[in-house]
Structures are given as structure tokens and as C-alpha cells.
CSV table of C-alpha atoms in Angstrom, one decimal:
chain,number,residue,atom,x,y,z
A,288,MET,CA,-9.6,0.2,6.9
A,289,PHE,CA,-6.2,0.4,9.7
A,290,ALA,CA,-6.8,-1.6,13.0
A,291,ALA,CA,-6.8,0.6,15.8
A,292,ARG,CA,-3.1,0.1,17.6
A,293,SER,CA,-3.0,-0.8,21.5
A,294,PRO,CA,0.3,0.0,23.1
A,295,VAL,CA,2.6,-3.7,23.7
A,296,SER,CA,1.4,-5.4,26.7
A,297,SER,CA,4.1,-5.6,30.0
A,298,VAL,CA,2.8,-9.4,29.6
A,299,ARG,CA,4.2,-9.4,25.8
A,300,VAL,CA,7.3,-7.4,26.4
A,301,GLN,CA,7.8,-10.2,29.8
A,302,ARG,CA,8.1,-12.8,27.4
A,303,GLN,CA,10.8,-11.0,24.9
A,304,GLN,CA,12.6,-10.2,28.0
A,305,GLN,CA,12.4,-14.3,29.4
A,306,ALA,CA,13.1,-15.4,26.1
A,307,SER,CA,15.6,-12.7,24.1
A,308,SER,CA,18.6,-15.4,24.3
A,309,SER,CA,16.0,-17.9,21.9
A,310,LYS,CA,16.1,-15.8,18.4
A,311,ALA,CA,14.2,-17.0,15.7
A,312,ARG,CA,16.5,-15.9,13.0
A,313,VAL,CA,13.6,-16.0,10.3
A,314,ALA,CA,14.6,-13.1,7.3
A,315,VAL,CA,12.1,-10.2,6.5
A,316,VAL,CA,11.3,-11.0,2.5
A,317,SER,CA,10.4,-7.8,1.2
A,318,ALA,CA,9.8,-6.6,-2.8
A,319,PRO,CA,12.5,-5.1,-4.1
A,320,ARG,CA,11.8,-1.3,-5.3
A,321,ARG,CA,13.4,-2.2,-8.3
A,322,SER,CA,11.0,-4.8,-9.3
A,323,SER,CA,8.9,-4.1,-13.0
A,324,LYS,CA,6.5,-6.2,-11.4
A,325,VAL,CA,3.0,-4.5,-9.5
A,326,VAL,CA,0.6,-6.0,-7.8
A,327,VAL,CA,-3.1,-5.2,-7.7
A,328,GLY,CA,-6.2,-7.0,-6.3
A,329,PRO,CA,-8.9,-8.8,-8.6
A,330,LYS,CA,-12.0,-6.3,-8.9
A,331,SER,CA,-14.4,-9.2,-10.7
A,332,LYS,CA,-17.1,-10.4,-8.5
A,333,GLY,CA,-19.4,-13.3,-7.8
A,334,ALA,CA,-18.5,-16.1,-10.6
A,335,THR,CA,-14.7,-15.3,-9.9
A,336,SER,CA,-12.9,-18.2,-8.2
A,337,VAL,CA,-11.3,-18.0,-5.1
A,338,SER,CA,-7.3,-18.6,-6.9
A,339,ALA,CA,-8.6,-15.6,-9.3
A,340,ARG,CA,-8.8,-13.7,-6.0
A,341,ARG,CA,-5.4,-13.9,-5.1
A,342,LEU,CA,-3.5,-10.9,-6.0
A,343,THR,CA,-2.5,-10.5,-9.4
A,344,THR,CA,1.3,-9.5,-10.5
A,345,MET,CA,1.4,-8.3,-13.9
A,346,SER,CA,4.2,-6.9,-16.2
A,347,ALA,CA,4.0,-3.6,-16.1
A,348,SER,CA,6.3,-0.6,-17.5
A,349,ILE,CA,7.3,1.8,-14.5
A,350,GLU,CA,10.7,3.5,-14.7
A,351,GLN,CA,13.3,3.1,-13.1
A,352,GLU,CA,14.2,5.1,-9.6
A,353,THR,CA,16.7,7.2,-8.0
A,354,MET,CA,18.0,7.3,-4.4
A,355,ILE,CA,17.0,11.0,-2.7
A,356,ASP,CA,18.4,13.1,0.3
A,357,GLU,CA,15.4,15.3,1.0
A,358,THR,CA,11.9,13.9,1.4
A,359,PRO,CA,9.1,15.7,-0.6
A,360,ASP,CA,5.5,16.9,0.3
A,361,SER,CA,4.3,14.4,-2.0
A,362,PHE,CA,5.1,12.3,-4.2
A,363,LEU,CA,2.8,12.7,-6.4
A,364,ARG,CA,3.0,14.5,-9.8
A,365,GLY,CA,2.6,18.1,-10.6
A,366,GLY,CA,-0.6,19.5,-9.7
A,367,GLU,CA,-2.5,16.1,-8.6
A,368,GLU,CA,-1.7,17.3,-4.3
A,369,SER,CA,-3.9,20.6,-4.1
A,370,GLY,CA,-6.5,18.5,-5.9
A,371,ASN,CA,-8.8,18.1,-8.7
A,372,ALA,CA,-12.6,19.2,-9.2
A,373,ALA,CA,-13.8,17.3,-5.9
A,374,SER,CA,-16.1,19.6,-3.8
A,375,ASP,CA,-13.9,19.1,-1.0
A,376,GLY,CA,-10.8,20.2,-2.7
A,377,SER,CA,-8.3,17.1,-2.6
A,378,SER,CA,-8.3,14.6,-4.5
A,379,ILE,CA,-8.4,10.9,-3.2
A,380,ARG,CA,-5.1,10.4,-4.0
A,381,ALA,CA,-3.7,13.1,-2.0
A,382,LYS,CA,-5.8,11.9,0.8
A,383,PHE,CA,-4.7,8.3,0.8
A,384,GLU,CA,-0.7,9.6,-0.1
A,385,LYS,CA,-1.2,11.4,3.6
A,386,MET,CA,-3.2,8.5,5.4
A,387,ILE,CA,-0.3,6.3,4.4
A,388,ARG,CA,2.4,8.4,5.3
A,389,GLU,CA,1.0,9.9,8.6
A,390,ALA,CA,0.1,5.7,9.5
A,391,GLN,CA,3.9,5.3,8.5
A,392,ASP,CA,5.2,8.1,10.8
A,393,SER,CA,3.0,7.5,13.8
A,394,ILE,CA,4.1,3.0,13.3
A,395,CYS,CA,7.3,3.6,13.2
A,396,ALA,CA,7.2,5.6,16.1
A,397,ALA,CA,5.6,3.0,18.6
A,398,VAL,CA,7.6,0.7,17.3
A,399,GLU,CA,11.8,3.1,18.2
A,400,GLU,CA,9.8,3.6,21.3
A,401,VAL,CA,8.9,0.2,22.6
A,402,ASP,CA,13.1,-1.1,21.4
A,403,GLY,CA,15.1,1.4,21.9
A,404,CYS,CA,16.9,1.5,18.4
A,405,LYS,CA,15.9,3.9,15.3
A,406,PHE,CA,14.5,2.9,12.0
A,407,ARG,CA,17.3,3.1,8.5
A,408,GLU,CA,15.5,5.1,5.7
A,409,ASP,CA,15.6,5.6,2.2
A,410,LYS,CA,14.4,7.6,-0.4
A,411,TRP,CA,13.6,7.2,-3.7
A,412,ALA,CA,11.7,9.0,-6.8
A,413,ARG,CA,10.9,8.5,-10.6
A,414,PRO,CA,11.4,11.2,-13.3
A,415,GLY,CA,7.4,10.7,-14.4
A,416,GLY,CA,6.2,11.3,-11.0
A,417,GLY,CA,6.3,9.0,-7.7
A,418,GLY,CA,8.6,7.4,-5.3
A,419,GLY,CA,8.7,6.7,-1.7
A,420,ILE,CA,10.0,5.6,1.7
A,421,SER,CA,11.7,2.8,3.1
A,422,ARG,CA,12.5,2.2,7.0
A,423,VAL,CA,13.8,-0.6,8.6
A,424,LEU,CA,15.1,-1.6,12.2
A,425,GLN,CA,17.2,-4.0,11.9
A,426,ASP,CA,19.2,-6.3,15.2
A,427,GLY,CA,16.7,-4.7,17.5
A,428,ASN,CA,16.7,-4.9,21.6
A,429,VAL,CA,12.6,-6.2,20.4
A,430,TRP,CA,12.3,-6.7,17.0
A,431,GLU,CA,14.9,-8.7,14.7
A,432,LYS,CA,13.9,-7.1,11.7
A,433,ALA,CA,11.0,-4.8,10.9
A,434,GLY,CA,9.8,-2.9,7.8
A,435,VAL,CA,7.0,0.0,7.2
A,436,ASN,CA,7.2,1.3,3.6
A,437,VAL,CA,4.9,3.4,1.6
A,438,SER,CA,5.1,4.1,-2.3
A,439,VAL,CA,3.6,5.8,-5.1
A,440,VAL,CA,3.4,4.3,-8.4
A,441,TYR,CA,2.7,5.8,-11.6
A,442,GLY,CA,3.3,3.4,-14.7
A,443,GLN,CA,1.5,1.4,-18.0
A,444,MET,CA,-0.2,-1.8,-17.6
A,445,PRO,CA,-1.0,-4.6,-20.4
A,446,PRO,CA,-4.8,-4.5,-21.2
A,447,GLU,CA,-4.8,-8.6,-20.9
A,448,ALA,CA,-3.7,-7.9,-17.1
A,449,TYR,CA,-6.3,-4.9,-17.2
A,450,ARG,CA,-9.4,-7.1,-18.1
A,451,ALA,CA,-8.2,-10.3,-16.5
A,452,ALA,CA,-7.7,-7.7,-12.9
A,453,THR,CA,-11.4,-6.3,-13.3
A,454,GLY,CA,-13.4,-9.1,-15.9
A,455,LYS,CA,-13.9,-6.3,-18.1
A,456,SER,CA,-13.9,-7.1,-22.3
A,457,GLY,CA,-14.2,-4.3,-24.8
A,458,ALA,CA,-14.1,-0.9,-25.0
A,459,GLN,CA,-13.8,-0.9,-20.8
A,460,GLY,CA,-11.0,-3.6,-21.4
A,461,GLY,CA,-8.6,-1.0,-22.9
A,462,LYS,CA,-9.5,-1.5,-26.5
A,463,SER,CA,-11.6,1.0,-28.8
A,464,ALA,CA,-14.8,0.3,-31.0
A,465,ALA,CA,-12.7,1.2,-33.7
A,466,GLU,CA,-10.0,-0.8,-32.8
A,467,GLU,CA,-11.8,-3.5,-32.3
A,468,LYS,CA,-13.3,-3.2,-35.8
A,469,ALA,CA,-10.0,-2.5,-37.2
A,470,GLY,CA,-8.0,-5.4,-35.5
A,471,LEU,CA,-5.8,-2.3,-34.1
A,472,PRO,CA,-3.0,-3.5,-31.0
A,473,LEU,CA,-5.0,-3.2,-27.7
A,474,LYS,CA,-3.7,0.1,-25.7
A,475,PRO,CA,-1.8,-0.1,-22.8
A,476,VAL,CA,-3.5,1.3,-19.4
A,477,PRO,CA,-2.1,3.7,-16.9
A,478,PHE,CA,-2.5,3.4,-13.8
A,479,PHE,CA,-1.8,5.4,-10.4
A,480,ALA,CA,-1.1,3.0,-7.5
A,481,ALA,CA,-0.1,3.8,-3.5
A,482,GLY,CA,0.4,2.1,-0.6
A,483,ILE,CA,1.9,1.2,3.0
A,484,SER,CA,3.3,-2.6,3.7
A,485,SER,CA,4.7,-4.0,6.8
A,486,VAL,CA,6.4,-7.5,7.8
A,487,MET,CA,8.1,-7.5,11.5
A,488,HIS,CA,9.4,-10.1,13.3
A,489,PRO,CA,10.2,-10.5,17.0
A,490,LYS,CA,13.6,-11.7,18.4
A,491,ASN,CA,11.5,-13.4,20.9
A,492,PRO,CA,10.0,-17.0,19.5
A,493,MET,CA,6.8,-16.2,22.1
A,494,ALA,CA,5.8,-13.0,20.5
A,495,PRO,CA,4.3,-13.5,17.0
A,496,THR,CA,5.4,-12.3,13.2
A,497,VAL,CA,3.3,-9.8,11.9
A,498,HIS,CA,2.2,-8.6,8.2
A,499,PHE,CA,-0.3,-5.8,6.4
A,500,ASN,CA,-0.7,-3.7,3.3
A,501,TYR,CA,-3.2,-1.3,2.3
A,502,ARG,CA,-3.3,0.2,-1.3
A,503,TYR,CA,-5.4,1.7,-3.8
A,504,PHE,CA,-5.5,1.7,-7.1
A,505,GLU,CA,-6.5,3.7,-10.3
A,506,THR,CA,-6.7,3.6,-14.0
A,507,GLU,CA,-6.2,6.4,-16.0
A,508,LYS,CA,-7.0,7.1,-20.0
A,509,PRO,CA,-4.9,6.0,-22.9
A,510,GLU,CA,-3.5,8.4,-25.0
A,511,GLY,CA,-5.5,9.5,-27.2
A,512,MET,CA,-8.4,7.4,-26.3
A,513,SER,CA,-12.1,8.9,-26.0
A,514,ASP,CA,-13.4,9.5,-22.6
A,515,ASP,CA,-16.2,6.7,-23.3
A,516,ALA,CA,-13.8,3.7,-24.3
A,517,ALA,CA,-11.3,4.7,-21.9
A,518,PRO,CA,-10.8,1.7,-19.1
A,519,ARG,CA,-12.5,3.0,-15.6
A,520,ALA,CA,-11.8,1.7,-12.7
A,521,TRP,CA,-10.9,1.9,-9.1
A,522,TRP,CA,-10.8,0.0,-5.8
A,523,PHE,CA,-8.9,-0.3,-2.5
A,524,GLY,CA,-7.2,-3.7,-1.3
A,525,GLY,CA,-5.5,-5.3,1.5
A,526,GLY,CA,-5.2,-7.2,5.2
A,527,THR,CA,-3.2,-8.0,7.5
A,528,ASP,CA,-2.0,-10.8,9.6
A,529,LEU,CA,-0.6,-12.9,12.4
A,530,THR,CA,1.9,-15.8,12.7
A,531,PRO,CA,2.7,-16.9,16.3
A,532,SER,CA,5.6,-19.8,16.6
A,533,TYR,CA,3.5,-20.2,20.0
A,534,LEU,CA,-0.5,-19.9,20.6
A,535,PHE,CA,-1.2,-17.7,22.8
A,536,LYS,CA,-4.8,-17.9,23.2
A,537,GLU,CA,-5.6,-14.0,24.5
A,538,ASP,CA,-3.3,-12.7,22.3
A,539,ALA,CA,-5.6,-14.4,18.6
A,540,GLN,CA,-8.4,-12.9,20.4
A,541,HIS,CA,-7.1,-9.3,21.0
A,542,PHE,CA,-6.0,-9.6,17.4
A,543,HIS,CA,-8.9,-10.6,16.1
A,544,GLN,CA,-11.8,-8.3,18.1
A,545,THR,CA,-9.3,-5.4,17.7
A,546,LEU,CA,-10.0,-6.2,13.6
A,547,LYS,CA,-13.8,-6.9,14.3
A,548,ASP,CA,-14.3,-3.6,16.1
A,549,ALA,CA,-12.4,-1.7,13.2
A,550,CYS,CA,-14.3,-3.4,10.5
A,551,ASP,CA,-17.7,-3.4,12.6
A,552,LYS,CA,-17.6,0.4,12.6
A,553,HIS,CA,-18.4,0.3,8.8
A,554,ASP,CA,-20.2,-3.1,8.0
A,555,PRO,CA,-21.3,-5.8,10.2
A,556,GLU,CA,-20.1,-8.1,7.6
A,557,PHE,CA,-17.1,-6.9,7.0
A,558,TYR,CA,-15.0,-9.1,9.4
A,559,THR,CA,-16.7,-11.9,8.1
A,560,THR,CA,-16.3,-11.7,4.9
A,561,PHE,CA,-12.8,-10.5,4.9
A,562,LYS,CA,-11.8,-13.0,7.5
A,563,LYS,CA,-12.7,-15.9,5.1
A,564,TYR,CA,-10.8,-14.5,2.7
A,565,CYS,CA,-7.9,-13.9,4.2
A,566,ASP,CA,-8.4,-17.9,5.7
A,567,ASP,CA,-8.8,-18.8,2.0
A,568,TYR,CA,-5.1,-16.9,0.8
A,569,PHE,CA,-3.1,-18.2,3.2
A,570,VAL,CA,-3.7,-21.7,2.6
A,571,ILE,CA,-0.5,-24.2,2.4
A,572,LYS,CA,-2.0,-26.9,-0.1
A,573,HIS,CA,0.5,-29.1,0.8
A,574,ARG,CA,0.0,-29.1,4.1
A,575,ASN,CA,-3.3,-29.1,4.0
A,576,GLU,CA,-3.2,-26.0,6.7
A,577,ARG,CA,-3.4,-22.3,7.2
A,578,ARG,CA,-0.7,-20.0,8.1
A,579,GLY,CA,-0.7,-18.2,11.8
A,580,ILE,CA,-4.1,-17.0,12.5
A,581,GLY,CA,-5.6,-15.3,9.5
A,582,GLY,CA,-6.7,-11.7,10.0
A,583,VAL,CA,-8.9,-9.9,7.4
A,584,PHE,CA,-8.2,-9.8,3.7
A,585,PHE,CA,-9.7,-7.1,1.3
A,586,TYR,CA,-10.7,-6.6,-2.5
A,587,ASP,CA,-12.7,-5.2,-4.8
A,588,MET,CA,-13.2,-1.8,-2.2
A,589,ASN,CA,-14.9,0.4,-4.6
A,590,ASP,CA,-18.5,1.8,-3.3
A,591,PRO,CA,-17.6,5.4,-3.1
A,592,ASP,CA,-19.6,5.5,0.6
């Protein structure tokens, strides 16, 4: 779910011009592309604790990427971009990759139009499929540093991580009935993940820092495992939040109203639920306070409707 974006207001631009000499030197922290860690959202519900609902970082086997010069039409493995057996002729993987790449293009174009500077782009791919596009604008006229990245990832996740993320056990947890009986080792679970993420730090401390990430995750059948025993899971997750240095009521109202309007198009309970997830996620425990003015975070989105 992407919240509708509005043009940067003249008031915001005036604030930034007025305080152009005052810079909030805050480094953008982004996940390194060469990391062997993959972040996925937990999928279990009900009795799942708040801490378990936080993003789960797990060790995974992922191929080393290489930098490329040309941007491919798709980072999906051969054949996936042309769809599957679905009646609409297009796979959800292809649809999601198309959506996040179009979102990256439109967001970067809007930022460049306001800032007057251009993003630097790096492209990378992996031999077995997958890749991504990283774009960074640094020392611009409006933004100190802004990054908008998309990625498509294939890998192998430990069965323990799969069960922790889904709350499943037994055959659906990555162990066939035969393996349960024989006590054989668990099978790694192949997975696919794609997402878009961004952090933007303005130069003017009167303007807020914004963060968002949206992702799609699904598992595949381990080699040699029957369809009945294979672990199956898929979900969408992500969210966005705003962190102002100086709070302006109209900014907070606009941000949350825009999110609520987007959520209400799908379910009137989404905004309240997702806002609480975000508030709970960004608690700074040793200060007993929350970071910024919140936003929305969502997990477990796997309803076909």
C-alpha cells in the first residue's frame, strides 16, 4: 500500500530556504547490499507477542552480487517475468517488481524536481537471479541525503527462521513426515523477496525526516520435497513514519490524514491497526518515548482479496 504523495508545499520550501544555513547533519543508515541478512515480517497472529511481531533478521544463503552497467527489464529469473498459470497472465512477482520500480522512478523524479540535483544510480545483479537499483542524492539543495532503493532477492532460509516467522511446525515448517520419523536434518527453505525502501534527510531541520519500506515475500518448494510436505507462505509488509526535529501540527495532520485516506480505501480498520503497530515498533524503551510522530506499519498481509 502506498500513500498518495503531494507536491512539496510552498510553506515547506520557504522554511528550508529560511534555514538553509542551519544543517541537520544526520547520516542515512542503509542496509549494505552485501549483507547475508534478510529482513522479513513475522506472519503468525493472535498469541504472537509484540517483540515477535518486530521485523525478524535471519541468516540466509544469498549469492554475491556484481555491479552491472545496463538496467535489465526485470530482475526475475528467466520465465518468471512472463507470468504463471494465473488467469490474468502475470505473476504476483512480476506485478510487484513493476510496481516498486515505477514507484522508485516517480519518487526520484519528484525529489529531483524540487531539489534541482540528480540521484546517483548503482545497478547490481546476482548469477542465479535477482538484483536491484540503488539511488542516492547527497548534498543537494534541499536534501542532505536521500536514498531510494529497490531489490529482488532469491535465497535459502533456515527452517528455524521459517517457523519463527510463520509460527508453523512439522511438515509445513520445513520437515517432511518421513524426516520427522527418521529424525533427518531439516531442509533449507527457498524464498523470494522484493521490496522498495527509502530514507530522506532534509538539510533544513524545520523539515522532517521520512522513512518507508514496502516488501513482498514468499517461500518456494525445497528440492526433493513433495508438494504436500513443502512449506508454503507469502505476505506483504512494510510501512512509513515521519521524524520531525521541530513539530508543526499541520505537517503531522497532513501526513496522518494522507495515510488514513489510503488505508480507508481498503478497510476502515487498517489505519488504526497499522498506526498502533508503528507506535509500538518505534518505542525507545530507555527513554520511555516514541520516535517521531509515527505513521503506519503492517505485517501478515496475505488475504487474496
